[in-house]
């Protein structure tokens, strides 16, 4: 809930509107985890609320529980969180000088089943609600005791299968936590017909679409892409790129492309050339991601030479490119890995 909803809610409870402002301050600025913690509220009101839980069950104020914390030597902190209905999800805080990037999940599990992704191995449990997305940012902020500067929807799940909650969460992060839309990135592997919808709903919901859209491309041709991403079968590359162009036309924002580098498979010089060809005329940025090995697959990490050559091949053809530094490899770095290793055991306990 935002400020005005909290004020209205306080009033609907027979309280003054400023109680809503206090709630807002404690929930977002102070990160209160429960009603009891909000000591400025009248004691009898808190007691009354506690005695009468909301319709449909649950708590008036609640947070996901921290089930496990994994901290890498470089400070990268991965949290395994438990939802009220007993599911587990991952969120990661990635610190750097003067910034804290939080990688959030949009779903519990994921139905897209990309072959190199640990999350995809377990299928989808359900999409996350708005508060469960915002909760991840609050949880990492609390644990790392640092203000988040960037949020990327690159955790578990496919954000374009949960557009309304993702946009409402972005709204909350900006309006209630004071983040800037430009510091937020939504990453998608592509779901047919949803990119123009994302653009239009973003304009409706947020007034403008200034967050960055990152599209997980991973291959320069349809055949190889389908091999890595089975769902790409229903979404030819040309259609995906055409939707990206429509997204750019509606929002006026550039799109960036992610390209996972798998040793010997999609990291060859000819493939860099084909990728540059594919993206011709596109004002874009390519982010190369060296593969993080997962247990279930035999893919190889690319050699440093292959990464450098691939990058140089794109640069020679005037494609803006960066290589994502692997962070926190000792903290079950790959998407969904921590949850696959610990999730069920911990939640059962
Ligand atoms: N479903 C969305 C967002 C979640 S995945 C998407 O696919 O974009 C976020 C990024 O992590 C994607 O680019 C994905 O391809 C990448 N990724 C997944 N598993 C990985 C692995 N084992 N190594 C490196 N990158 C991986």
Tab-separated table of C-alpha atoms and ligand atoms in Angstrom:
chain	number	residue	atom	x	y	z
A	1	UNK	CA	0.000	0.000	0.000
A	2	UNK	CA	1.115	3.501	-0.798
A	3	UNK	CA	0.671	6.601	1.342
A	4	UNK	CA	-2.868	7.530	0.349
A	5	UNK	CA	-4.145	3.936	0.660
A	6	UNK	CA	-2.612	3.730	4.132
A	7	UNK	CA	-4.251	7.016	5.134
A	8	UNK	CA	-7.600	5.807	3.856
A	9	UNK	CA	-7.166	2.498	5.582
A	10	UNK	CA	-6.337	4.166	8.898
A	11	UNK	CA	-9.463	6.289	8.523
A	12	UNK	CA	-11.583	3.252	7.675
A	13	UNK	CA	-10.355	1.894	11.013
A	14	UNK	CA	-11.647	4.975	12.822
A	15	UNK	CA	-8.156	6.475	13.156
A	16	UNK	CA	-6.828	9.860	12.045
A	17	UNK	CA	-5.237	10.051	8.576
A	18	UNK	CA	-1.817	10.827	10.059
A	19	UNK	CA	-1.712	7.279	11.451
A	20	UNK	CA	-1.463	6.233	7.787
A	21	UNK	CA	1.542	8.524	7.350
A	22	UNK	CA	3.161	6.994	10.428
A	23	UNK	CA	2.535	3.523	9.059
A	24	UNK	CA	4.105	4.542	5.765
A	25	UNK	CA	7.185	5.894	7.487
A	26	UNK	CA	7.632	2.785	9.626
A	27	UNK	CA	6.953	0.299	6.854
A	28	UNK	CA	9.184	1.837	4.197
A	29	UNK	CA	11.720	4.174	5.798
A	30	UNK	CA	12.200	2.191	9.003
A	31	UNK	CA	11.430	-1.268	7.611
A	32	UNK	CA	9.158	-2.410	10.466
A	33	UNK	CA	8.494	-6.149	10.268
A	34	UNK	CA	5.328	-6.351	12.357
A	35	UNK	CA	2.527	-4.362	13.915
A	36	UNK	CA	4.070	-4.742	17.389
A	37	UNK	CA	7.231	-3.048	16.168
A	38	UNK	CA	5.386	0.152	15.261
A	39	UNK	CA	5.476	1.619	18.741
A	40	UNK	CA	4.074	5.035	17.762
A	41	UNK	CA	0.651	3.549	17.052
A	42	UNK	CA	-1.848	3.576	19.942
A	43	UNK	CA	-1.552	0.405	22.000
A	44	UNK	CA	-5.284	-0.283	22.041
A	45	UNK	CA	-5.513	0.002	18.243
A	46	UNK	CA	-2.658	-2.465	17.819
A	47	UNK	CA	-4.309	-4.845	20.289
A	48	UNK	CA	-7.611	-4.533	18.445
A	49	UNK	CA	-5.985	-5.256	15.065
A	50	UNK	CA	-4.148	-8.210	16.479
A	51	UNK	CA	-7.395	-9.616	17.806
A	52	UNK	CA	-9.079	-9.266	14.421
A	53	UNK	CA	-6.905	-10.523	11.545
A	54	UNK	CA	-7.732	-9.270	8.041
A	55	UNK	CA	-10.547	-10.907	6.117
A	56	UNK	CA	-9.178	-13.905	4.257
A	57	UNK	CA	-6.480	-14.529	6.870
A	58	UNK	CA	-2.849	-13.534	7.130
A	59	UNK	CA	-1.330	-10.643	9.037
A	60	UNK	CA	-2.040	-6.918	8.771
A	61	UNK	CA	1.672	-6.344	8.573
A	62	UNK	CA	4.034	-9.155	7.789
A	63	UNK	CA	7.219	-9.980	5.975
A	64	UNK	CA	8.729	-13.024	4.336
A	65	UNK	CA	10.988	-14.966	6.675
A	66	UNK	CA	14.709	-15.305	6.106
A	67	UNK	CA	15.448	-19.028	5.865
A	68	UNK	CA	19.079	-18.877	4.852
A	69	UNK	CA	21.813	-16.332	4.191
A	70	UNK	CA	24.821	-17.009	2.001
A	71	UNK	CA	27.554	-14.337	1.958
A	72	UNK	CA	30.385	-14.468	-0.581
A	73	UNK	CA	33.871	-13.096	0.048
A	74	UNK	CA	33.118	-10.079	-2.143
A	75	UNK	CA	30.079	-9.235	0.005
A	76	UNK	CA	27.465	-10.545	-2.447
A	77	UNK	CA	24.636	-11.718	-0.228
A	78	UNK	CA	22.046	-14.224	-1.298
A	79	UNK	CA	18.927	-14.678	0.818
A	80	UNK	CA	16.546	-17.579	0.726
A	81	UNK	CA	13.162	-16.192	1.774
A	82	UNK	CA	10.039	-18.094	2.799
A	83	UNK	CA	6.557	-16.848	1.846
A	84	UNK	CA	3.518	-17.007	4.121
A	85	UNK	CA	2.237	-20.045	2.190
A	86	UNK	CA	5.452	-21.987	2.639
A	87	UNK	CA	7.265	-21.420	-0.666
A	88	UNK	CA	10.899	-20.384	-1.056
A	89	UNK	CA	12.518	-17.778	-3.269
A	90	UNK	CA	15.907	-16.175	-3.798
A	91	UNK	CA	17.023	-12.585	-3.748
A	92	UNK	CA	20.556	-11.221	-3.983
A	93	UNK	CA	22.347	-8.063	-2.884
A	94	UNK	CA	25.371	-7.191	-4.998
A	95	UNK	CA	27.486	-4.426	-3.450
A	96	UNK	CA	29.995	-2.268	-5.309
A	97	UNK	CA	31.618	1.036	-4.526
A	98	UNK	CA	28.784	3.531	-4.135
A	99	UNK	CA	26.080	1.145	-5.223
A	100	UNK	CA	23.955	-1.737	-4.079
A	101	UNK	CA	22.164	-3.700	-6.774
A	102	UNK	CA	19.363	-5.978	-5.654
A	103	UNK	CA	18.406	-8.845	-7.896
A	104	UNK	CA	14.759	-9.723	-7.269
A	105	UNK	CA	12.542	-12.658	-8.223
A	106	UNK	CA	9.190	-12.121	-9.914
A	107	UNK	CA	7.935	-15.707	-9.559
A	108	UNK	CA	8.509	-18.743	-7.373
A	109	UNK	CA	10.162	-21.054	-9.882
A	110	UNK	CA	9.756	-20.409	-13.595
A	111	UNK	CA	7.902	-22.148	-16.427
A	112	UNK	CA	10.340	-21.083	-19.188
A	113	UNK	CA	12.738	-24.026	-18.670
A	114	UNK	CA	15.842	-22.468	-20.245
A	115	UNK	CA	18.362	-25.288	-20.292
A	116	UNK	CA	21.249	-23.458	-18.596
A	117	UNK	CA	19.101	-22.069	-15.749
A	118	UNK	CA	18.784	-23.777	-12.357
A	119	UNK	CA	15.408	-22.120	-11.632
A	120	UNK	CA	13.922	-23.553	-14.820
A	121	UNK	CA	14.618	-27.111	-13.650
A	122	UNK	CA	11.845	-27.079	-11.062
A	123	UNK	CA	9.006	-25.516	-13.053
A	124	UNK	CA	6.686	-22.788	-11.791
A	125	UNK	CA	5.027	-22.745	-8.372
A	126	UNK	CA	3.294	-19.384	-8.676
A	127	UNK	CA	3.782	-15.713	-9.481
A	128	UNK	CA	4.745	-13.391	-6.634
A	129	UNK	CA	2.438	-10.696	-5.280
A	130	UNK	CA	3.530	-7.048	-5.198
A	131	UNK	CA	4.371	-7.094	-1.488
A	132	UNK	CA	6.497	-10.217	-1.930
A	133	UNK	CA	8.589	-8.452	-4.567
A	134	UNK	CA	9.026	-5.256	-2.531
A	135	UNK	CA	9.779	-7.395	0.536
A	136	UNK	CA	12.930	-8.697	-1.168
A	137	UNK	CA	14.310	-5.174	-1.505
A	138	UNK	CA	13.448	-4.384	2.117
A	139	UNK	CA	15.029	-7.639	3.293
A	140	UNK	CA	18.325	-7.092	1.476
A	141	UNK	CA	18.413	-3.462	2.608
A	142	UNK	CA	17.962	-4.622	6.204
A	143	UNK	CA	20.540	-7.407	6.078
A	144	UNK	CA	23.200	-5.366	4.268
A	145	UNK	CA	22.326	-2.145	6.098
A	146	UNK	CA	22.715	-0.181	2.878
A	147	UNK	CA	20.342	1.789	0.664
A	148	UNK	CA	19.612	0.005	-2.609
A	149	UNK	CA	20.661	2.025	-5.643
A	150	UNK	CA	19.631	-0.412	-8.382
A	151	UNK	CA	17.039	-3.166	-8.719
A	152	UNK	CA	17.165	-5.781	-11.468
A	153	UNK	CA	14.367	-8.286	-12.139
A	154	UNK	CA	16.890	-11.018	-12.906
A	155	UNK	CA	16.135	-13.420	-10.087
A	156	UNK	CA	13.761	-16.331	-10.337
A	157	UNK	CA	10.884	-16.200	-12.782
A	158	UNK	CA	9.794	-14.518	-15.977
A	159	UNK	CA	8.640	-10.928	-15.244
A	160	UNK	CA	6.544	-10.738	-18.416
A	161	UNK	CA	4.319	-13.484	-17.033
A	162	UNK	CA	3.608	-11.248	-14.021
A	163	UNK	CA	3.435	-7.794	-15.584
A	164	UNK	CA	0.902	-6.128	-13.282
A	165	UNK	CA	2.674	-7.095	-10.067
A	166	UNK	CA	6.078	-6.161	-11.518
A	167	UNK	CA	4.846	-2.697	-12.534
A	168	UNK	CA	3.087	-2.152	-9.199
A	169	UNK	CA	6.313	-3.163	-7.425
A	170	UNK	CA	8.309	-0.696	-9.557
A	171	UNK	CA	5.766	1.976	-8.652
A	172	UNK	CA	6.185	1.178	-4.959
A	173	UNK	CA	10.002	1.137	-5.168
A	174	UNK	CA	9.946	4.579	-6.782
A	175	UNK	CA	7.102	6.222	-4.886
A	176	UNK	CA	7.528	4.689	-1.441
A	177	UNK	CA	11.225	3.815	-1.291
A	178	UNK	CA	12.465	6.781	-3.312
A	179	UNK	CA	14.262	4.858	-6.043
A	180	UNK	CA	14.567	6.168	-9.601
A	181	UNK	CA	12.937	4.221	-12.437
A	182	UNK	CA	16.136	4.578	-14.445
A	183	UNK	CA	17.936	2.459	-11.851
A	184	UNK	CA	15.563	-0.454	-12.410
A	185	UNK	CA	15.940	-3.175	-15.055
A	186	UNK	CA	13.344	-5.729	-16.149
A	187	UNK	CA	14.839	-8.792	-17.828
A	188	UNK	CA	12.846	-11.133	-20.074
A	189	UNK	CA	13.564	-14.148	-22.231
A	190	UNK	CA	10.554	-13.175	-24.348
A	191	UNK	CA	6.900	-14.168	-24.101
A	192	UNK	CA	4.872	-13.741	-27.307
A	193	UNK	CA	2.748	-10.577	-27.492
A	194	UNK	CA	3.727	-9.244	-24.062
A	195	UNK	CA	6.362	-6.600	-24.878
A	196	UNK	CA	3.935	-4.030	-26.319
A	197	UNK	CA	1.620	-4.782	-23.377
A	198	UNK	CA	4.451	-4.084	-20.941
A	199	UNK	CA	5.160	-0.770	-22.680
A	200	UNK	CA	1.523	0.330	-22.701
A	201	UNK	CA	0.772	-0.722	-19.139
A	202	UNK	CA	3.966	0.933	-17.913
A	203	UNK	CA	2.812	4.223	-19.396
A	204	UNK	CA	-0.627	3.790	-17.825
A	205	UNK	CA	0.610	2.660	-14.425
A	206	UNK	CA	3.786	4.705	-14.006
A	207	UNK	CA	3.131	7.663	-16.286
A	208	UNK	CA	6.373	6.912	-18.111
A	209	UNK	CA	8.481	3.854	-18.867
A	210	UNK	CA	12.011	4.770	-17.894
A	211	UNK	CA	13.193	1.470	-16.503
A	212	UNK	CA	15.558	-0.518	-18.701
A	213	UNK	CA	14.253	-3.490	-20.626
A	214	UNK	CA	16.836	-6.258	-21.029
A	215	UNK	CA	16.062	-9.086	-23.439
A	216	UNK	CA	17.794	-12.444	-22.979
A	217	UNK	CA	18.815	-13.314	-26.528
A	218	UNK	CA	21.593	-15.879	-25.994
A	219	UNK	CA	21.916	-16.953	-29.634
A	220	UNK	CA	22.260	-15.178	-32.981
A	221	UNK	CA	19.972	-17.590	-34.828
A	222	UNK	CA	16.644	-19.285	-34.248
A	223	UNK	CA	17.939	-22.867	-34.361
A	224	UNK	CA	20.504	-22.458	-31.610
A	225	UNK	CA	18.176	-20.241	-29.595
A	226	UNK	CA	15.501	-22.958	-29.564
A	227	UNK	CA	18.082	-25.473	-28.453
A	228	UNK	CA	18.930	-23.356	-25.405
A	229	UNK	CA	15.462	-21.939	-24.785
A	230	UNK	CA	12.743	-24.472	-25.666
A	231	UNK	CA	9.951	-21.845	-25.396
A	232	UNK	CA	11.610	-19.838	-28.199
A	233	UNK	CA	9.989	-22.350	-30.539
A	234	UNK	CA	6.747	-20.348	-30.282
A	235	UNK	CA	8.476	-16.988	-30.692
A	236	UNK	CA	10.717	-16.630	-33.766
A	237	UNK	CA	13.667	-14.246	-33.408
A	238	UNK	CA	12.268	-11.888	-36.052
A	239	UNK	CA	8.996	-11.576	-34.122
A	240	UNK	CA	10.874	-10.988	-30.860
A	241	UNK	CA	13.019	-8.273	-32.439
A	242	UNK	CA	9.987	-6.710	-34.079
A	243	UNK	CA	8.323	-6.518	-30.637
A	244	UNK	CA	11.509	-4.935	-29.265
A	245	UNK	CA	11.235	-2.276	-31.977
A	246	UNK	CA	7.623	-1.648	-30.988
A	247	UNK	CA	8.700	-1.384	-27.366
A	248	UNK	CA	11.269	1.244	-28.320
A	249	UNK	CA	8.682	3.128	-30.402
A	250	UNK	CA	6.155	3.214	-27.548
A	251	UNK	CA	8.540	4.033	-24.691
A	252	UNK	CA	11.342	5.927	-26.422
A	253	UNK	CA	13.822	3.827	-24.448
A	254	UNK	CA	16.644	1.693	-25.788
A	255	UNK	CA	16.560	-2.044	-25.211
A	256	UNK	CA	19.575	-3.933	-23.992
A	257	UNK	CA	20.306	-7.553	-24.861
A	258	UNK	CA	21.747	-10.244	-22.623
A	259	UNK	CA	23.847	-12.984	-24.164
A	260	UNK	CA	24.970	-15.879	-21.981
A	261	UNK	CA	28.309	-17.239	-23.214
A	262	UNK	CA	28.478	-21.046	-23.248
A	263	UNK	CA	31.925	-22.416	-24.055
A	264	UNK	CA	32.177	-23.885	-27.578
A	265	UNK	CA	28.461	-23.474	-28.180
A	266	UNK	CA	27.597	-19.831	-28.818
A	267	UNK	CA	30.899	-18.057	-28.110
A	268	UNK	CA	32.580	-18.331	-31.526
A	269	UNK	CA	33.754	-15.345	-33.608
A	270	UNK	CA	31.268	-16.132	-36.429
A	271	UNK	CA	28.480	-15.975	-33.851
A	272	UNK	CA	29.633	-12.545	-32.675
A	273	UNK	CA	29.487	-11.452	-36.287
A	274	UNK	CA	26.010	-12.934	-36.756
A	275	UNK	CA	24.817	-11.229	-33.574
A	276	UNK	CA	26.128	-7.854	-34.735
A	277	UNK	CA	24.359	-8.428	-38.060
A	278	UNK	CA	21.108	-9.316	-36.300
A	279	UNK	CA	21.186	-6.152	-34.194
A	280	UNK	CA	22.079	-3.798	-37.043
A	281	UNK	CA	20.159	-0.572	-36.901
A	282	UNK	CA	19.171	-1.252	-33.302
A	283	UNK	CA	20.408	1.324	-30.821
A	284	UNK	CA	21.213	-1.295	-28.255
A	285	UNK	CA	23.670	-2.472	-25.701
A	286	UNK	CA	24.789	-6.085	-25.351
A	287	UNK	CA	25.635	-7.534	-21.965
A	288	UNK	CA	27.709	-10.710	-22.194
A	289	UNK	CA	27.206	-13.115	-19.275
A	290	UNK	CA	29.775	-15.908	-18.902
A	291	UNK	CA	27.849	-19.049	-17.951
A	292	UNK	CA	27.697	-19.943	-14.257
A	293	UNK	CA	27.840	-23.742	-14.089
A	294	UNK	CA	24.805	-25.517	-12.627
A	295	UNK	CA	24.691	-29.110	-11.445
A	296	UNK	CA	22.134	-30.458	-13.886
A	297	UNK	CA	23.878	-29.516	-17.128
A	298	UNK	CA	27.147	-30.157	-18.908
A	299	UNK	CA	27.585	-26.712	-20.452
A	300	UNK	CA	31.070	-25.232	-20.261
A	301	UNK	CA	32.173	-21.829	-19.035
A	302	UNK	CA	33.712	-19.853	-21.910
A	303	UNK	CA	37.469	-19.295	-21.799
A	304	UNK	CA	38.676	-15.775	-21.021
A	305	UNK	CA	40.103	-15.594	-24.547
A	306	UNK	CA	36.745	-16.504	-26.079
A	307	UNK	CA	34.964	-13.855	-24.009
A	308	UNK	CA	37.512	-11.198	-25.009
A	309	UNK	CA	37.352	-12.197	-28.690
A	310	UNK	CA	33.546	-12.208	-28.720
A	311	UNK	CA	33.494	-8.757	-27.144
A	312	UNK	CA	36.077	-7.443	-29.601
A	313	UNK	CA	34.098	-8.919	-32.507
A	314	UNK	CA	31.012	-6.959	-31.466
A	315	UNK	CA	32.976	-3.771	-30.828
A	316	UNK	CA	34.572	-3.954	-34.261
A	317	UNK	CA	31.064	-3.899	-35.659
A	318	UNK	CA	30.113	-0.917	-33.494
A	319	UNK	CA	27.901	-2.748	-31.052
A	320	UNK	CA	28.069	-1.312	-27.502
A	321	UNK	CA	29.007	-4.225	-25.278
A	322	UNK	CA	29.962	-5.016	-21.695
A	323	UNK	CA	30.861	-8.230	-19.899
A	324	UNK	CA	29.056	-8.969	-16.661
A	325	UNK	CA	31.555	-9.681	-13.924
A	326	UNK	CA	30.740	-12.923	-12.136
A	327	UNK	CA	29.990	-12.033	-8.544
A	328	UNK	CA	29.645	-14.241	-5.530
A	329	UNK	CA	30.531	-17.520	-7.204
A	330	UNK	CA	31.086	-19.022	-3.770
A	331	UNK	CA	27.522	-18.146	-2.762
A	332	UNK	CA	25.601	-20.461	-5.118
A	333	UNK	CA	25.733	-17.752	-7.759
A	334	UNK	CA	23.604	-19.173	-10.543
A	335	UNK	CA	19.968	-18.176	-10.573
A	336	UNK	CA	17.913	-20.609	-8.490
A	337	UNK	CA	20.869	-22.647	-7.279
A	338	UNK	CA	20.606	-21.896	-3.579
A	339	UNK	CA	16.921	-22.661	-3.584
A	340	UNK	CA	17.451	-25.963	-5.379
A	341	UNK	CA	20.072	-26.978	-2.860
A	342	UNK	CA	18.365	-25.871	0.355
A	343	UNK	CA	14.819	-24.710	-0.315
A	344	UNK	CA	12.699	-27.713	0.477
A	345	UNK	CA	14.761	-28.907	3.428
A	346	UNK	CA	14.710	-25.517	5.112
A	347	UNK	CA	11.057	-24.822	4.531
A	348	UNK	CA	10.116	-28.242	5.885
A	349	UNK	CA	12.141	-27.526	9.024
B	1	LIG	N1	13.370	-14.788	-17.031
B	1	LIG	C1	14.132	-13.577	-17.174
B	1	LIG	C2	14.803	-13.080	-15.908
B	1	LIG	C3	15.482	-14.089	-15.014
B	1	LIG	S1	17.028	-14.776	-15.559
B	1	LIG	C4	15.163	-13.736	-18.295
B	1	LIG	O1	15.344	-14.849	-18.752
B	1	LIG	O2	15.752	-12.748	-18.714
B	1	LIG	C5	18.143	-13.413	-15.581
B	1	LIG	C6	19.356	-13.646	-16.456
B	1	LIG	O3	20.199	-14.673	-15.896
B	1	LIG	C7	18.985	-14.116	-17.852
B	1	LIG	O4	19.698	-13.398	-18.828
B	1	LIG	C8	19.407	-15.575	-17.819
B	1	LIG	O5	19.671	-16.062	-19.085
B	1	LIG	C9	20.626	-15.531	-16.923
B	1	LIG	N2	21.021	-16.856	-16.416
B	1	LIG	C10	20.228	-17.870	-16.021
B	1	LIG	N3	20.950	-18.954	-15.659
B	1	LIG	C11	22.251	-18.610	-15.809
B	1	LIG	C12	23.491	-19.299	-15.613
B	1	LIG	N4	23.532	-20.563	-15.169
B	1	LIG	N5	24.636	-18.632	-15.896
B	1	LIG	C13	24.602	-17.342	-16.338
B	1	LIG	N6	23.473	-16.645	-16.538
B	1	LIG	C14	22.298	-17.269	-16.302
